[in-house]
Every structure is written in C-alpha cells, then in structure tokens.
C-alpha cells in the first residue's frame, strides 16, 4: 500500500490582494489551487504518503503546478497535455464574500481520461480519494473517476469522496444523480449540509448518506464544526475558535486531516479532531493550499501564540 492516491485538475490561481472590487485591486499574487492536490499536500504535510495525478499544459503555470506539489512532499504524476493549464481568478468583494471565476473550459485538466489513471496505481493505494469536481469537467474526466472507483472496489482499496459541488461547473439538476451515484460507491463521504441536500433528506444527513452505502459519513459545517456517522457510531466535534484570514481551502485541509489520521490507523474521534484542527489552521493563512498544517502546527494551535 502506498498511501493516498488522488487525481484531478489543479489550476493557476490569480488572487487580488486586499479586499474590494476586482477593478480596484492594486496588486495580485499568483499560486496554484485544486481540491485534490490540496488534499494530497495536506496529507503529506501531516506525515502521510500521497500521490497526485493530473494533466497540465506545456506552459509556465503547468510547470509551476508540478514543482509546487512535488515540493510539498507529494509523489507527482503530471501528464503534459497540448492544451493550456486552467486558471482561476479570485477576489474578496468584501470581508464576508469571496468570488472565484474559472477559465478552464477545454483546459489540459479537463482532458483527463480513464487511460491516464493506471490500474496499478489504484490497486497499490491504501485510499483512493476523488471529488465531485472532476466529473463536472468533461465526459472523459467523469469516466476516469468511475473507472478508478470500480478498480479500487475490486481490489479492496478504500474509496473516499468529497462531494465538492461547484455551481459554476454544472447545475444542481445535472450534478445530483452523479454525486448520489458516486456516494453509493464510496466508503468515506465528506459533504457540507447544502451539498448533501442535493440528493438526500437533510433531517438527518449522516444517516441518509449512510443509507447509500458508505460506512464513514462526515458532514463539514464550517463554524459549527462537524458531525459524523462512522461504523454506526455518531460523533460531534465543535469548531476551534480562530481568526479567519481566508476561508478558501479549509474544507480540503479538513479532509486531509481526517485521511492522514485514517492512514495512520487513528480512531474515528482522533481523525475528526485532527480534521477540525487542520481546517481551523488553514483559514488563518491566505491561499488555497499554503495553510495546510504540519503536525507541529497542530500541536501549537491551542498553545501560546508566541514561539520563542
């Protein structure tokens, strides 16, 4: 077993510095972002083994993506495609609202296909992690997700799914049946209340999702913490009080914390506690993946705020 395997599109990220309308921004930062690579980097920073696979363009952004992910300690399988690397542009219109625009139609990442995900990589993994973003990119990317899941299930490899619904990629009507199908094939499912509400009754989200088949259901609810149903046992873990600098990437850090501890053989409550702490730490740092913590960061999170 080689730890976590995940795949999907990672893009260049142009982020306006400061808060206000995009047209008034005076400076910008450039980085990378992608739900799957964020999780892989988060797992690696917490000491787990992780592999990320995806297509990138023959451009500087594609090269940066491969280098940044590898530098985080992730085994990186970047396939160079003839198309361009996708971009996203983000700005904070106000202190409470962030907007992200995608430039990814026809991108290298959207051209992912089943042939890009070798069965040997899937069967060698301890956990296959997928998201609801990749199936929205293209028919070939969707086929890659479903094929990899079936390969994992046949080999006894645990399948983890973060629903990660993106309204700018597909409608609720189109997404709901696909996400429901994916959830029914997964062992571990992560969802926000609104994402789960696409296809289950929200009166008892963990129980309703568990009816579809997963044995581990974790509902991420931001400042309210999380609730989970794991192997039939319910858990509730409150959020940690922190100063929020940038909420983007918190969900991916949460998932990384849970999966890193799962790989390490931790008990369910310990996994959830690490997930909460990882998500809390991530929001204190700007950027999609820059805030993913190490074990030392988590140990310091509830301690003295001055390190000498």
mmCIF file of C-alpha atoms in Angstrom:
data_model
loop_
_atom_site.group_PDB
_atom_site.id
_atom_site.type_symbol
_atom_site.label_atom_id
_atom_site.label_comp_id
_atom_site.label_asym_id
_atom_site.label_seq_id
_atom_site.Cartn_x
_atom_site.Cartn_y
_atom_site.Cartn_z
ATOM 1 C CA UNK A 1 0.000 0.000 0.000
ATOM 2 C CA UNK A 2 1.333 3.422 -0.988
ATOM 3 C CA UNK A 3 -0.940 5.746 0.961
ATOM 4 C CA UNK A 4 -3.334 8.175 -0.686
ATOM 5 C CA UNK A 5 -3.928 8.382 -4.439
ATOM 6 C CA UNK A 6 -5.920 11.261 -5.871
ATOM 7 C CA UNK A 7 -6.314 12.924 -9.249
ATOM 8 C CA UNK A 8 -7.972 15.953 -10.779
ATOM 9 C CA UNK A 9 -7.380 19.410 -12.177
ATOM 10 C CA UNK A 10 -5.024 21.849 -10.481
ATOM 11 C CA UNK A 11 -5.014 25.381 -11.878
ATOM 12 C CA UNK A 12 -3.024 28.549 -11.652
ATOM 13 C CA UNK A 13 -4.532 30.962 -9.123
ATOM 14 C CA UNK A 14 -4.515 34.717 -9.647
ATOM 15 C CA UNK A 15 -5.640 36.331 -6.384
ATOM 16 C CA UNK A 16 -6.254 40.011 -5.814
ATOM 17 C CA UNK A 17 -4.521 41.269 -2.708
ATOM 18 C CA UNK A 18 -6.694 43.136 -0.242
ATOM 19 C CA UNK A 19 -10.466 43.468 -0.122
ATOM 20 C CA UNK A 20 -12.709 45.242 -2.605
ATOM 21 C CA UNK A 21 -13.878 45.142 -6.239
ATOM 22 C CA UNK A 22 -11.517 43.422 -8.661
ATOM 23 C CA UNK A 23 -11.203 46.583 -10.717
ATOM 24 C CA UNK A 24 -9.749 48.446 -7.736
ATOM 25 C CA UNK A 25 -7.100 45.837 -6.883
ATOM 26 C CA UNK A 26 -3.599 47.305 -6.981
ATOM 27 C CA UNK A 27 -1.621 44.061 -6.702
ATOM 28 C CA UNK A 28 -2.061 40.343 -7.258
ATOM 29 C CA UNK A 29 -0.426 37.128 -6.094
ATOM 30 C CA UNK A 30 -0.008 34.007 -8.207
ATOM 31 C CA UNK A 31 -0.229 30.482 -6.870
ATOM 32 C CA UNK A 32 -1.928 27.168 -7.528
ATOM 33 C CA UNK A 33 -5.142 25.555 -6.390
ATOM 34 C CA UNK A 34 -7.053 22.334 -6.844
ATOM 35 C CA UNK A 35 -9.150 20.365 -4.380
ATOM 36 C CA UNK A 36 -7.403 17.060 -4.978
ATOM 37 C CA UNK A 37 -3.850 18.403 -4.917
ATOM 38 C CA UNK A 38 -4.735 20.463 -1.836
ATOM 39 C CA UNK A 39 -5.727 17.246 -0.062
ATOM 40 C CA UNK A 40 -2.612 15.419 -1.241
ATOM 41 C CA UNK A 41 -0.361 18.226 0.016
ATOM 42 C CA UNK A 42 -2.262 18.353 3.290
ATOM 43 C CA UNK A 43 -1.802 14.630 3.850
ATOM 44 C CA UNK A 44 1.907 14.861 3.034
ATOM 45 C CA UNK A 45 2.448 17.743 5.454
ATOM 46 C CA UNK A 46 0.879 15.631 8.176
ATOM 47 C CA UNK A 47 3.325 12.813 7.514
ATOM 48 C CA UNK A 48 1.259 10.626 5.192
ATOM 49 C CA UNK A 49 2.253 9.254 1.797
ATOM 50 C CA UNK A 50 0.313 10.845 -1.065
ATOM 51 C CA UNK A 51 0.284 10.708 -4.858
ATOM 52 C CA UNK A 52 -1.398 13.256 -7.136
ATOM 53 C CA UNK A 53 -2.056 12.696 -10.822
ATOM 54 C CA UNK A 54 -3.339 15.194 -13.363
ATOM 55 C CA UNK A 55 -2.907 16.863 -16.742
ATOM 56 C CA UNK A 56 -1.148 20.211 -17.093
ATOM 57 C CA UNK A 57 -0.389 22.386 -20.100
ATOM 58 C CA UNK A 58 3.024 22.952 -21.762
ATOM 59 C CA UNK A 59 3.307 26.318 -20.083
ATOM 60 C CA UNK A 60 4.888 28.009 -17.086
ATOM 61 C CA UNK A 61 1.772 27.501 -14.980
ATOM 62 C CA UNK A 62 1.825 23.767 -15.643
ATOM 63 C CA UNK A 63 5.490 23.587 -14.669
ATOM 64 C CA UNK A 64 4.796 25.550 -11.501
ATOM 65 C CA UNK A 65 1.984 23.192 -10.525
ATOM 66 C CA UNK A 66 4.190 20.124 -10.835
ATOM 67 C CA UNK A 67 7.013 21.752 -8.891
ATOM 68 C CA UNK A 68 4.830 23.106 -6.081
ATOM 69 C CA UNK A 69 3.011 19.841 -5.484
ATOM 70 C CA UNK A 70 6.235 17.837 -5.516
ATOM 71 C CA UNK A 71 7.895 20.337 -3.166
ATOM 72 C CA UNK A 72 5.166 19.615 -0.613
ATOM 73 C CA UNK A 73 6.335 16.000 -0.463
ATOM 74 C CA UNK A 74 3.688 14.587 -2.798
ATOM 75 C CA UNK A 75 4.573 11.989 -5.421
ATOM 76 C CA UNK A 76 3.540 13.892 -8.533
ATOM 77 C CA UNK A 77 2.411 12.313 -11.808
ATOM 78 C CA UNK A 78 1.867 15.350 -14.037
ATOM 79 C CA UNK A 79 0.932 14.496 -17.622
ATOM 80 C CA UNK A 80 1.807 17.242 -20.099
ATOM 81 C CA UNK A 81 -1.093 17.967 -22.436
ATOM 82 C CA UNK A 82 -1.089 20.091 -25.582
ATOM 83 C CA UNK A 83 -3.876 22.286 -24.198
ATOM 84 C CA UNK A 84 -3.424 25.148 -21.735
ATOM 85 C CA UNK A 85 -3.342 24.932 -17.954
ATOM 86 C CA UNK A 86 -6.551 26.265 -16.434
ATOM 87 C CA UNK A 87 -6.689 29.445 -14.387
ATOM 88 C CA UNK A 88 -8.911 30.805 -11.661
ATOM 89 C CA UNK A 89 -9.172 34.436 -10.619
ATOM 90 C CA UNK A 90 -10.215 35.217 -7.061
ATOM 91 C CA UNK A 91 -11.018 38.420 -5.245
ATOM 92 C CA UNK A 92 -12.700 39.312 -1.980
ATOM 93 C CA UNK A 93 -15.533 41.701 -2.806
ATOM 94 C CA UNK A 94 -15.998 42.292 0.910
ATOM 95 C CA UNK A 95 -14.752 40.878 4.183
ATOM 96 C CA UNK A 96 -17.569 38.338 4.068
ATOM 97 C CA UNK A 97 -17.694 37.391 0.381
ATOM 98 C CA UNK A 98 -15.114 35.906 -1.991
ATOM 99 C CA UNK A 99 -15.662 35.360 -5.709
ATOM 100 C CA UNK A 100 -13.849 32.884 -7.949
ATOM 101 C CA UNK A 101 -14.004 32.943 -11.755
ATOM 102 C CA UNK A 102 -12.814 29.889 -13.704
ATOM 103 C CA UNK A 103 -11.017 29.845 -17.047
ATOM 104 C CA UNK A 104 -10.867 26.117 -17.594
ATOM 105 C CA UNK A 105 -13.156 25.062 -20.480
ATOM 106 C CA UNK A 106 -11.041 22.885 -22.771
ATOM 107 C CA UNK A 107 -8.089 23.022 -20.393
ATOM 108 C CA UNK A 108 -5.466 20.318 -20.023
ATOM 109 C CA UNK A 109 -7.009 19.205 -16.743
ATOM 110 C CA UNK A 110 -10.441 18.740 -18.303
ATOM 111 C CA UNK A 111 -8.936 16.327 -20.845
ATOM 112 C CA UNK A 112 -8.194 13.704 -18.194
ATOM 113 C CA UNK A 113 -9.321 10.243 -19.346
ATOM 114 C CA UNK A 114 -9.558 6.714 -17.917
ATOM 115 C CA UNK A 115 -6.287 5.785 -19.650
ATOM 116 C CA UNK A 116 -4.484 8.423 -17.563
ATOM 117 C CA UNK A 117 -5.176 6.624 -14.264
ATOM 118 C CA UNK A 118 -3.264 3.302 -14.302
ATOM 119 C CA UNK A 119 -4.981 0.426 -12.547
ATOM 120 C CA UNK A 120 -1.661 -0.441 -10.901
ATOM 121 C CA UNK A 121 -1.598 2.964 -9.183
ATOM 122 C CA UNK A 122 -5.121 2.491 -7.893
ATOM 123 C CA UNK A 123 -4.663 -1.054 -6.608
ATOM 124 C CA UNK A 124 -1.399 -0.119 -4.860
ATOM 125 C CA UNK A 125 -3.046 2.679 -2.872
ATOM 126 C CA UNK A 126 -4.459 2.487 0.642
ATOM 127 C CA UNK A 127 -7.100 5.125 -0.137
ATOM 128 C CA UNK A 128 -8.388 6.453 -3.454
ATOM 129 C CA UNK A 129 -9.703 9.996 -2.968
ATOM 130 C CA UNK A 130 -11.932 11.636 -5.572
ATOM 131 C CA UNK A 131 -14.144 14.714 -5.637
ATOM 132 C CA UNK A 132 -17.341 15.852 -7.289
ATOM 133 C CA UNK A 133 -15.376 18.458 -9.233
ATOM 134 C CA UNK A 134 -13.661 16.137 -11.704
ATOM 135 C CA UNK A 135 -16.869 14.520 -13.044
ATOM 136 C CA UNK A 136 -18.139 18.003 -13.891
ATOM 137 C CA UNK A 137 -15.174 18.843 -16.129
ATOM 138 C CA UNK A 138 -15.851 16.545 -19.079
ATOM 139 C CA UNK A 139 -17.254 13.171 -20.061
ATOM 140 C CA UNK A 140 -13.763 11.670 -20.199
ATOM 141 C CA UNK A 141 -12.874 13.021 -16.743
ATOM 142 C CA UNK A 142 -16.120 11.621 -15.356
ATOM 143 C CA UNK A 143 -15.336 8.238 -16.878
ATOM 144 C CA UNK A 144 -11.899 8.329 -15.240
ATOM 145 C CA UNK A 145 -13.490 8.838 -11.834
ATOM 146 C CA UNK A 146 -15.974 5.995 -12.175
ATOM 147 C CA UNK A 147 -13.428 3.593 -13.637
ATOM 148 C CA UNK A 148 -10.907 4.277 -10.882
ATOM 149 C CA UNK A 149 -13.560 3.718 -8.230
ATOM 150 C CA UNK A 150 -14.546 0.378 -9.701
ATOM 151 C CA UNK A 151 -10.900 -0.660 -9.884
ATOM 152 C CA UNK A 152 -10.401 0.322 -6.254
ATOM 153 C CA UNK A 153 -13.505 -1.514 -5.063
ATOM 154 C CA UNK A 154 -12.486 -4.678 -6.864
ATOM 155 C CA UNK A 155 -9.061 -4.530 -5.199
ATOM 156 C CA UNK A 156 -10.378 -3.774 -1.706
ATOM 157 C CA UNK A 157 -8.967 -0.225 -1.732
ATOM 158 C CA UNK A 158 -10.970 2.256 0.350
ATOM 159 C CA UNK A 159 -12.722 4.964 -1.690
ATOM 160 C CA UNK A 160 -13.025 8.481 -0.279
ATOM 161 C CA UNK A 161 -15.329 11.087 -1.856
ATOM 162 C CA UNK A 162 -15.674 14.794 -1.153
ATOM 163 C CA UNK A 163 -18.872 15.943 -2.879
ATOM 164 C CA UNK A 164 -17.399 19.402 -3.578
ATOM 165 C CA UNK A 165 -20.334 20.687 -5.640
ATOM 166 C CA UNK A 166 -19.373 23.625 -7.872
ATOM 167 C CA UNK A 167 -22.377 25.522 -9.225
ATOM 168 C CA UNK A 168 -20.245 27.244 -11.886
ATOM 169 C CA UNK A 169 -19.376 23.873 -13.414
ATOM 170 C CA UNK A 170 -22.799 22.208 -13.576
ATOM 171 C CA UNK A 171 -26.373 22.628 -12.440
ATOM 172 C CA UNK A 172 -27.896 21.053 -9.371
ATOM 173 C CA UNK A 173 -30.117 19.003 -11.683
ATOM 174 C CA UNK A 174 -27.133 17.554 -13.562
ATOM 175 C CA UNK A 175 -24.927 17.118 -10.505
ATOM 176 C CA UNK A 176 -27.372 15.428 -8.123
ATOM 177 C CA UNK A 177 -27.683 11.973 -9.771
ATOM 178 C CA UNK A 178 -23.942 11.761 -10.464
ATOM 179 C CA UNK A 179 -22.963 12.720 -6.923
ATOM 180 C CA UNK A 180 -25.529 10.313 -5.483
ATOM 181 C CA UNK A 181 -24.111 7.515 -7.639
ATOM 182 C CA UNK A 182 -20.578 8.336 -6.504
ATOM 183 C CA UNK A 183 -21.627 8.415 -2.847
ATOM 184 C CA UNK A 184 -23.191 4.976 -3.199
ATOM 185 C CA UNK A 185 -19.825 3.591 -4.355
ATOM 186 C CA UNK A 186 -17.663 5.238 -1.675
ATOM 187 C CA UNK A 187 -16.543 4.035 1.748
ATOM 188 C CA UNK A 188 -15.919 7.544 3.110
ATOM 189 C CA UNK A 189 -18.055 10.550 2.140
ATOM 190 C CA UNK A 190 -17.433 14.199 3.038
ATOM 191 C CA UNK A 191 -20.162 16.769 2.438
ATOM 192 C CA UNK A 192 -21.441 20.131 3.556
ATOM 193 C CA UNK A 193 -25.131 20.293 4.528
ATOM 194 C CA UNK A 194 -26.002 22.100 1.288
ATOM 195 C CA UNK A 195 -24.104 19.595 -0.857
ATOM 196 C CA UNK A 196 -25.790 16.632 0.787
ATOM 197 C CA UNK A 197 -29.122 18.387 0.324
ATOM 198 C CA UNK A 198 -28.756 17.977 -3.429
ATOM 199 C CA UNK A 199 -29.950 14.397 -3.160
ATOM 200 C CA UNK A 200 -30.823 13.364 0.426
ATOM 201 C CA UNK A 201 -33.269 14.472 3.102
ATOM 202 C CA UNK A 202 -31.496 16.962 5.348
ATOM 203 C CA UNK A 203 -33.342 15.988 8.532
ATOM 204 C CA UNK A 204 -30.521 13.567 9.413
ATOM 205 C CA UNK A 205 -27.794 13.963 6.818
ATOM 206 C CA UNK A 206 -25.296 11.410 8.199
ATOM 207 C CA UNK A 207 -27.942 8.697 8.427
ATOM 208 C CA UNK A 208 -29.379 9.488 4.994
ATOM 209 C CA UNK A 209 -25.971 9.399 3.324
ATOM 210 C CA UNK A 210 -25.079 6.196 5.162
ATOM 211 C CA UNK A 211 -28.154 4.535 3.668
ATOM 212 C CA UNK A 212 -26.477 4.812 0.278
ATOM 213 C CA UNK A 213 -23.612 2.584 1.404
ATOM 214 C CA UNK A 214 -20.659 4.499 2.882
ATOM 215 C CA UNK A 215 -19.607 3.392 6.367
ATOM 216 C CA UNK A 216 -17.979 6.729 7.175
ATOM 217 C CA UNK A 217 -20.002 9.912 6.624
ATOM 218 C CA UNK A 218 -18.571 13.246 7.723
ATOM 219 C CA UNK A 219 -20.614 16.434 7.437
ATOM 220 C CA UNK A 220 -18.429 19.565 7.371
ATOM 221 C CA UNK A 221 -20.320 22.556 8.688
ATOM 222 C CA UNK A 222 -17.799 25.384 8.903
ATOM 223 C CA UNK A 223 -18.025 27.339 12.135
ATOM 224 C CA UNK A 224 -20.392 24.738 13.583
ATOM 225 C CA UNK A 225 -17.744 22.024 13.436
ATOM 226 C CA UNK A 226 -18.665 18.599 12.101
ATOM 227 C CA UNK A 227 -20.973 15.696 12.722
ATOM 228 C CA UNK A 228 -20.177 12.169 11.618
ATOM 229 C CA UNK A 229 -21.506 8.658 11.492
ATOM 230 C CA UNK A 230 -18.589 6.241 11.438
ATOM 231 C CA UNK A 231 -19.146 2.493 11.573
ATOM 232 C CA UNK A 232 -22.562 3.155 13.082
ATOM 233 C CA UNK A 233 -21.310 5.485 15.841
ATOM 234 C CA UNK A 234 -22.188 9.186 15.926
ATOM 235 C CA UNK A 235 -19.645 11.879 16.693
ATOM 236 C CA UNK A 236 -19.904 15.642 17.037
ATOM 237 C CA UNK A 237 -16.817 17.842 17.191
ATOM 238 C CA UNK A 238 -17.110 21.630 17.577
ATOM 239 C CA UNK A 239 -15.058 24.087 15.547
ATOM 240 C CA UNK A 240 -11.980 25.706 17.060
ATOM 241 C CA UNK A 241 -12.118 29.477 17.620
ATOM 242 C CA UNK A 242 -9.599 31.123 15.273
ATOM 243 C CA UNK A 243 -9.262 34.399 13.399
ATOM 244 C CA UNK A 244 -10.331 33.764 9.811
ATOM 245 C CA UNK A 245 -7.997 35.312 7.238
ATOM 246 C CA UNK A 246 -9.028 33.266 4.186
ATOM 247 C CA UNK A 247 -11.700 30.528 4.283
ATOM 248 C CA UNK A 248 -10.673 29.035 0.920
ATOM 249 C CA UNK A 249 -9.019 25.648 1.330
ATOM 250 C CA UNK A 250 -10.448 24.916 4.771
ATOM 251 C CA UNK A 251 -12.551 22.024 3.524
ATOM 252 C CA UNK A 252 -9.608 20.412 1.758
ATOM 253 C CA UNK A 253 -7.427 20.783 4.853
ATOM 254 C CA UNK A 254 -10.204 19.180 6.907
ATOM 255 C CA UNK A 255 -10.367 16.209 4.537
ATOM 256 C CA UNK A 256 -6.574 15.901 4.549
ATOM 257 C CA UNK A 257 -6.501 15.831 8.337
ATOM 258 C CA UNK A 258 -9.087 13.071 8.500
ATOM 259 C CA UNK A 259 -7.491 10.942 5.789
ATOM 260 C CA UNK A 260 -3.953 11.387 7.149
ATOM 261 C CA UNK A 261 -5.093 10.059 10.503
ATOM 262 C CA UNK A 262 -7.051 7.263 8.831
ATOM 263 C CA UNK A 263 -3.882 6.210 7.010
ATOM 264 C CA UNK A 264 -2.045 6.294 10.346
ATOM 265 C CA UNK A 265 -4.629 3.991 11.938
ATOM 266 C CA UNK A 266 -6.112 6.571 14.323
ATOM 267 C CA UNK A 267 -9.502 6.071 15.959
ATOM 268 C CA UNK A 268 -12.522 7.900 14.477
ATOM 269 C CA UNK A 269 -12.715 10.648 17.100
ATOM 270 C CA UNK A 270 -8.992 11.352 16.739
ATOM 271 C CA UNK A 271 -9.391 11.607 12.957
ATOM 272 C CA UNK A 272 -12.206 14.120 13.365
ATOM 273 C CA UNK A 273 -10.279 16.145 15.921
ATOM 274 C CA UNK A 274 -7.293 16.371 13.574
ATOM 275 C CA UNK A 275 -9.624 17.301 10.704
ATOM 276 C CA UNK A 276 -11.166 20.149 12.699
ATOM 277 C CA UNK A 277 -7.747 21.444 13.752
ATOM 278 C CA UNK A 278 -6.397 21.224 10.192
ATOM 279 C CA UNK A 279 -9.323 23.170 8.789
ATOM 280 C CA UNK A 280 -9.038 25.767 11.541
ATOM 281 C CA UNK A 281 -5.334 26.277 10.915
ATOM 282 C CA UNK A 282 -5.859 26.606 7.154
ATOM 283 C CA UNK A 283 -8.225 29.573 7.453
ATOM 284 C CA UNK A 284 -5.592 31.587 9.330
ATOM 285 C CA UNK A 285 -3.350 31.700 6.225
ATOM 286 C CA UNK A 286 -4.146 33.185 2.778
ATOM 287 C CA UNK A 287 -4.220 30.840 -0.211
ATOM 288 C CA UNK A 288 -5.710 27.539 -1.342
ATOM 289 C CA UNK A 289 -3.018 25.195 -0.053
ATOM 290 C CA UNK A 290 -0.466 27.383 1.708
ATOM 291 C CA UNK A 291 -2.213 26.986 5.065
ATOM 292 C CA UNK A 292 -2.155 23.186 5.230
ATOM 293 C CA UNK A 293 -0.515 22.470 8.602
ATOM 294 C CA UNK A 294 2.184 20.125 9.803
ATOM 295 C CA UNK A 295 1.819 18.060 12.988
ATOM 296 C CA UNK A 296 3.890 20.677 14.790
ATOM 297 C CA UNK A 297 1.496 23.392 13.622
ATOM 298 C CA UNK A 298 -1.471 21.464 15.017
ATOM 299 C CA UNK A 299 0.293 20.936 18.329
ATOM 300 C CA UNK A 300 0.895 24.669 18.567
ATOM 301 C CA UNK A 301 -2.632 25.684 17.522
ATOM 302 C CA UNK A 302 -4.074 25.643 21.021
ATOM 303 C CA UNK A 303 -0.897 26.742 22.802
ATOM 304 C CA UNK A 304 0.907 30.009 23.343
ATOM 305 C CA UNK A 305 0.643 32.316 20.334
ATOM 306 C CA UNK A 306 4.289 33.374 20.651
ATOM 307 C CA UNK A 307 7.064 30.911 19.710
ATOM 308 C CA UNK A 308 10.483 31.723 21.236
#
